[in-house]
Coordinates of C-alpha atoms in Angstrom, one line a residue:
M1 CA 0.0 0.0 0.0
I2 CA 1.2 3.5 -0.9
T3 CA 0.1 6.5 1.1
I4 CA 0.1 10.0 -0.5
I5 CA -1.0 13.3 0.9
V6 CA -1.9 16.3 -1.2
Y7 CA -1.9 19.7 0.4
G8 CA -2.9 23.2 -0.8
Q9 CA -5.0 26.0 0.5
R10 CA -7.1 26.4 -2.7
R11 CA -9.7 23.5 -2.6
R12 CA -10.3 23.3 -6.3
E13 CA -6.6 23.2 -7.2
T14 CA -5.9 20.7 -4.4
E15 CA -8.7 18.4 -5.6
S16 CA -7.5 18.6 -9.2
F17 CA -4.0 17.4 -7.9
G18 CA -5.7 14.6 -6.0
E19 CA -7.6 13.4 -9.1
L20 CA -4.5 13.5 -11.2
V21 CA -2.6 11.5 -8.6
K22 CA -5.3 8.8 -8.5
D23 CA -5.5 8.6 -12.3
L24 CA -1.8 8.3 -12.8
F25 CA -1.3 5.9 -9.9
A26 CA -3.9 3.6 -11.3
Y27 CA -2.0 3.5 -14.6
L28 CA 1.5 3.2 -13.1
S29 CA 1.0 0.8 -10.2
E30 CA -1.1 -2.2 -9.1
E31 CA -0.5 -1.4 -5.4
E32 CA -3.3 -0.1 -3.2
L33 CA -3.4 3.7 -2.9
K34 CA -4.4 5.7 0.2
L35 CA -4.8 9.3 -0.8
Y36 CA -5.5 12.2 1.5
C37 CA -6.3 15.8 0.3
F38 CA -5.9 18.6 2.9
T39 CA -6.6 22.3 2.5
T40 CA -5.4 23.6 5.9
T41 CA -2.2 23.1 7.9
D42 CA -4.4 22.1 10.9
M43 CA -5.6 19.1 8.9
V44 CA -2.1 18.1 8.0
N45 CA -0.9 18.5 11.6
K46 CA -3.7 16.3 12.8
Y47 CA -2.6 13.6 10.3
L48 CA 1.0 14.0 11.5
A49 CA 0.0 13.8 15.1
E50 CA -1.8 10.4 14.5
G51 CA 1.5 9.0 13.2
M52 CA 0.1 7.7 9.9
L53 CA 2.2 6.3 7.2
L54 CA 3.4 8.6 4.5
D55 CA 5.3 7.6 1.3
M56 CA 4.8 10.8 -0.8
A57 CA 3.6 14.3 -0.4
C58 CA 2.5 16.8 -3.0
V59 CA 2.6 20.3 -1.4
R60 CA 1.5 23.7 -2.7
V61 CA 3.9 26.2 -1.3
R62 CA 2.6 29.7 -0.9
G63 CA 4.3 31.2 2.2
Q64 CA 6.3 30.7 5.4
E65 CA 3.5 28.6 7.0
D66 CA 3.8 26.1 4.2
I67 CA 7.6 26.1 4.5
A68 CA 7.3 25.4 8.1
L69 CA 4.9 22.5 7.3
L70 CA 7.4 21.1 4.9
H71 CA 10.1 21.0 7.5
Q72 CA 7.7 19.4 10.0
I73 CA 6.7 16.6 7.5
R74 CA 10.4 16.0 6.6
G75 CA 11.3 15.8 10.3
Q76 CA 8.8 13.1 10.9
Y77 CA 9.1 11.3 7.5
A78 CA 12.8 11.3 6.5
Q79 CA 12.3 8.8 3.6
S80 CA 9.2 10.3 2.1
E81 CA 9.4 11.9 -1.4
F82 CA 8.2 15.5 -2.0
L83 CA 6.6 17.1 -5.1
L84 CA 6.4 20.8 -4.6
I85 CA 4.2 23.3 -6.5
A86 CA 5.3 26.9 -6.1
D87 CA 5.2 30.3 -7.8
A88 CA 7.2 33.5 -7.8
S89 CA 5.7 34.7 -4.6
I90 CA 8.3 32.8 -2.6
S91 CA 12.0 32.4 -3.3
P92 CA 13.2 28.9 -4.3
M93 CA 15.9 29.3 -1.7
E94 CA 13.2 28.8 0.9
Y95 CA 12.2 25.3 -0.3
L96 CA 14.9 23.9 -2.6
T97 CA 17.1 23.1 0.4
P98 CA 18.9 20.0 1.7
S99 CA 16.6 20.0 4.8
V100 CA 13.5 19.7 2.5
R101 CA 15.0 17.5 -0.2
A102 CA 12.2 17.9 -2.8
A103 CA 12.3 15.2 -5.5
S104 CA 10.3 17.3 -8.0
L105 CA 9.0 20.8 -8.6
L106 CA 6.1 22.2 -10.6
L107 CA 6.2 26.0 -11.1
H108 CA 3.0 28.0 -11.2
P109 CA 1.6 29.2 -13.6
Y110 CA 1.6 25.9 -15.5
E111 CA -0.3 24.3 -18.4
A112 CA -2.4 21.1 -17.9
K113 CA 0.1 19.1 -20.0
Q114 CA 3.0 20.3 -18.0
K115 CA 1.3 19.5 -14.7
E116 CA 0.6 15.9 -15.9
Q117 CA 4.2 15.4 -17.1
V118 CA 5.6 16.6 -13.8
F119 CA 3.3 14.5 -11.7
R120 CA 3.7 11.4 -13.9
A121 CA 7.5 11.7 -13.7
F122 CA 7.4 12.1 -10.0
L123 CA 5.2 9.1 -9.3
K124 CA 7.0 6.9 -11.8
S125 CA 10.4 7.7 -10.2
C126 CA 9.1 7.1 -6.7
L127 CA 7.4 3.9 -7.5
Y128 CA 10.4 2.6 -9.4
G129 CA 12.7 3.5 -6.5
R130 CA 10.4 1.5 -4.1
A131 CA 10.4 -1.4 -6.5
Q132 CA 14.2 -1.4 -6.7
A133 CA 14.5 -1.3 -2.9
A134 CA 12.0 -4.1 -2.4
A135 CA 13.7 -6.2 -5.1
A136 CA 17.1 -5.6 -3.6
E137 CA 16.0 -7.1 -0.3
K138 CA 15.0 -10.2 -2.2
G139 CA 18.3 -10.4 -4.2
L140 CA 16.6 -9.1 -7.4
F141 CA 17.5 -6.3 -9.9
V142 CA 14.6 -4.6 -11.6
V143 CA 15.0 -3.6 -15.3
E144 CA 12.4 -1.2 -16.6
N145 CA 12.1 -0.3 -20.2
R146 CA 9.5 0.1 -22.9
E147 CA 8.5 -3.6 -22.6
G148 CA 7.8 -3.2 -18.9
A149 CA 9.5 -4.1 -15.6
T150 CA 11.4 -7.4 -15.2
A151 CA 12.9 -8.6 -11.8
I152 CA 16.1 -10.5 -12.4
P153 CA 17.9 -12.4 -9.6
Y154 CA 21.5 -11.2 -9.1
S155 CA 22.7 -14.7 -9.4
Q156 CA 21.5 -14.9 -13.0
I157 CA 23.4 -11.8 -14.2
Y158 CA 26.8 -12.7 -15.7
Y159 CA 28.0 -9.2 -16.7
I160 CA 26.9 -5.6 -17.4
E161 CA 27.9 -3.9 -20.6
V162 CA 27.6 -0.3 -21.9
R163 CA 26.8 -0.4 -25.6
E164 CA 25.2 2.0 -28.0
R165 CA 24.6 4.4 -25.1
K166 CA 22.5 1.8 -23.3
I167 CA 23.1 -0.7 -20.5
F168 CA 22.9 -4.3 -21.3
I169 CA 22.2 -6.9 -18.6
R170 CA 23.7 -10.2 -19.8
L171 CA 22.2 -13.5 -18.5
K172 CA 23.4 -16.9 -19.6
N173 CA 21.4 -16.9 -22.9
K174 CA 19.6 -13.6 -22.9
E175 CA 20.1 -9.9 -22.3
Y176 CA 18.0 -7.0 -21.2
S177 CA 18.7 -3.4 -22.0
K178 CA 17.8 0.0 -20.6
Y179 CA 19.0 3.6 -20.7
D180 CA 21.3 4.2 -17.8
S181 CA 24.9 4.7 -16.8
M182 CA 27.4 2.1 -15.6
E183 CA 28.0 4.2 -12.4
H184 CA 24.3 4.4 -11.5
I185 CA 23.8 0.7 -12.2
L186 CA 26.7 -0.3 -10.0
E187 CA 25.3 1.8 -7.2
Q188 CA 22.3 -0.4 -7.2
L189 CA 24.1 -3.8 -7.4
P190 CA 25.9 -5.6 -4.5
D191 CA 29.7 -5.8 -4.2
Q192 CA 29.9 -9.1 -6.1
F193 CA 29.7 -7.0 -9.3
V194 CA 33.2 -5.8 -10.2
R195 CA 34.1 -3.3 -12.8
C196 CA 36.8 -4.5 -15.1
H197 CA 36.6 -2.1 -18.0
R198 CA 35.0 1.3 -18.8
S199 CA 32.2 -0.6 -20.5
Y200 CA 32.0 -3.8 -18.5
A201 CA 31.4 -5.2 -15.0
F202 CA 31.2 -8.9 -14.2
N203 CA 29.5 -11.0 -11.5
M204 CA 32.2 -12.7 -9.3
Q205 CA 29.8 -15.6 -8.7
H206 CA 30.3 -16.6 -12.3
L207 CA 34.0 -16.1 -12.5
E208 CA 36.2 -19.0 -13.8
R209 CA 39.6 -17.3 -14.2
V210 CA 41.3 -14.0 -15.1
R211 CA 44.0 -14.0 -17.8
L212 CA 46.1 -11.0 -17.1
S213 CA 48.3 -11.6 -20.1
E214 CA 45.2 -11.7 -22.4
N215 CA 43.5 -8.8 -20.6
A216 CA 40.4 -11.0 -20.3
V217 CA 38.0 -12.2 -17.7
Y218 CA 36.6 -15.7 -18.3
L219 CA 33.1 -16.5 -17.0
E220 CA 31.1 -19.7 -16.9
H221 CA 29.5 -21.0 -20.1
G222 CA 32.3 -19.6 -22.3
L223 CA 31.4 -15.9 -21.7
I224 CA 34.4 -13.5 -21.8
V225 CA 34.7 -9.8 -21.0
P226 CA 37.6 -7.5 -21.5
L227 CA 40.0 -6.4 -18.7
S228 CA 41.4 -2.9 -19.3
R229 CA 44.7 -1.7 -18.1
S230 CA 43.2 0.9 -15.8
Y231 CA 41.0 -1.6 -13.9
K232 CA 43.6 -4.5 -13.9
P233 CA 45.2 -3.5 -10.5
A234 CA 41.9 -3.4 -8.7
V235 CA 40.9 -6.7 -10.2
K236 CA 44.2 -8.3 -9.2
E237 CA 43.9 -7.0 -5.6
L238 CA 40.4 -8.3 -5.4
L239 CA 41.5 -11.8 -6.5
H240 CA 44.4 -11.7 -4.1
H241 CA 42.0 -10.9 -1.2
Q242 CA 39.7 -13.6 -2.4
E243 CA 42.5 -16.2 -2.5
A244 CA 43.7 -15.1 1.0
A245 CA 40.2 -15.5 2.4
G246 CA 39.9 -18.9 0.8
R247 CA 43.1 -20.1 2.6
Q248 CA 41.8 -19.1 6.0

């Protein structure tokens, strides 16, 4: 279940945000949604006082009272994601701060298409992040592309490759692709994935041997990935530590 609050002092605008969230959420996720729309800070404070769950908050920022409310919500829900809606009446320096940590921003005045784009991107990013975190706890890596989302066990991934400005996740007899960077992918994967080249990282679970003279890493089932000069020292040190641990 995902819990989202929408806050804004103008009822009609707030209700329109709520309807958009419901419509987009139904399209993007199969999870259950609990949505609350509030038009006063007292209503939000009552919600906070009850210690309810909160995954995301869409907040219309119009003045210092709303800024204070943002800090209050963030203080109670450190992991929640914020979408802020603001206009020129208040400086961005007031709400685009590390203490608020907003994930997305919609500037007023806005067009209906722009509003939908910002809300869609916000919800999609938050839901994907939650899916990645849940999958990681189960030893799974989620690949999301135009074909949909696929959860792949870490143990089935042999290596990662950057090719044609895309990331390719290589399994034994299949590969998946998505637009991403090697750096970002490795941040999501456990330490068993080792970078051996600017464009390659391999899974130590499938390692057979490293041929330093050939600048190559041999994996199970005849798969081979290159070992570049710049990554060779790090791979050699990793193998040394692995061998030392095996002798203990």
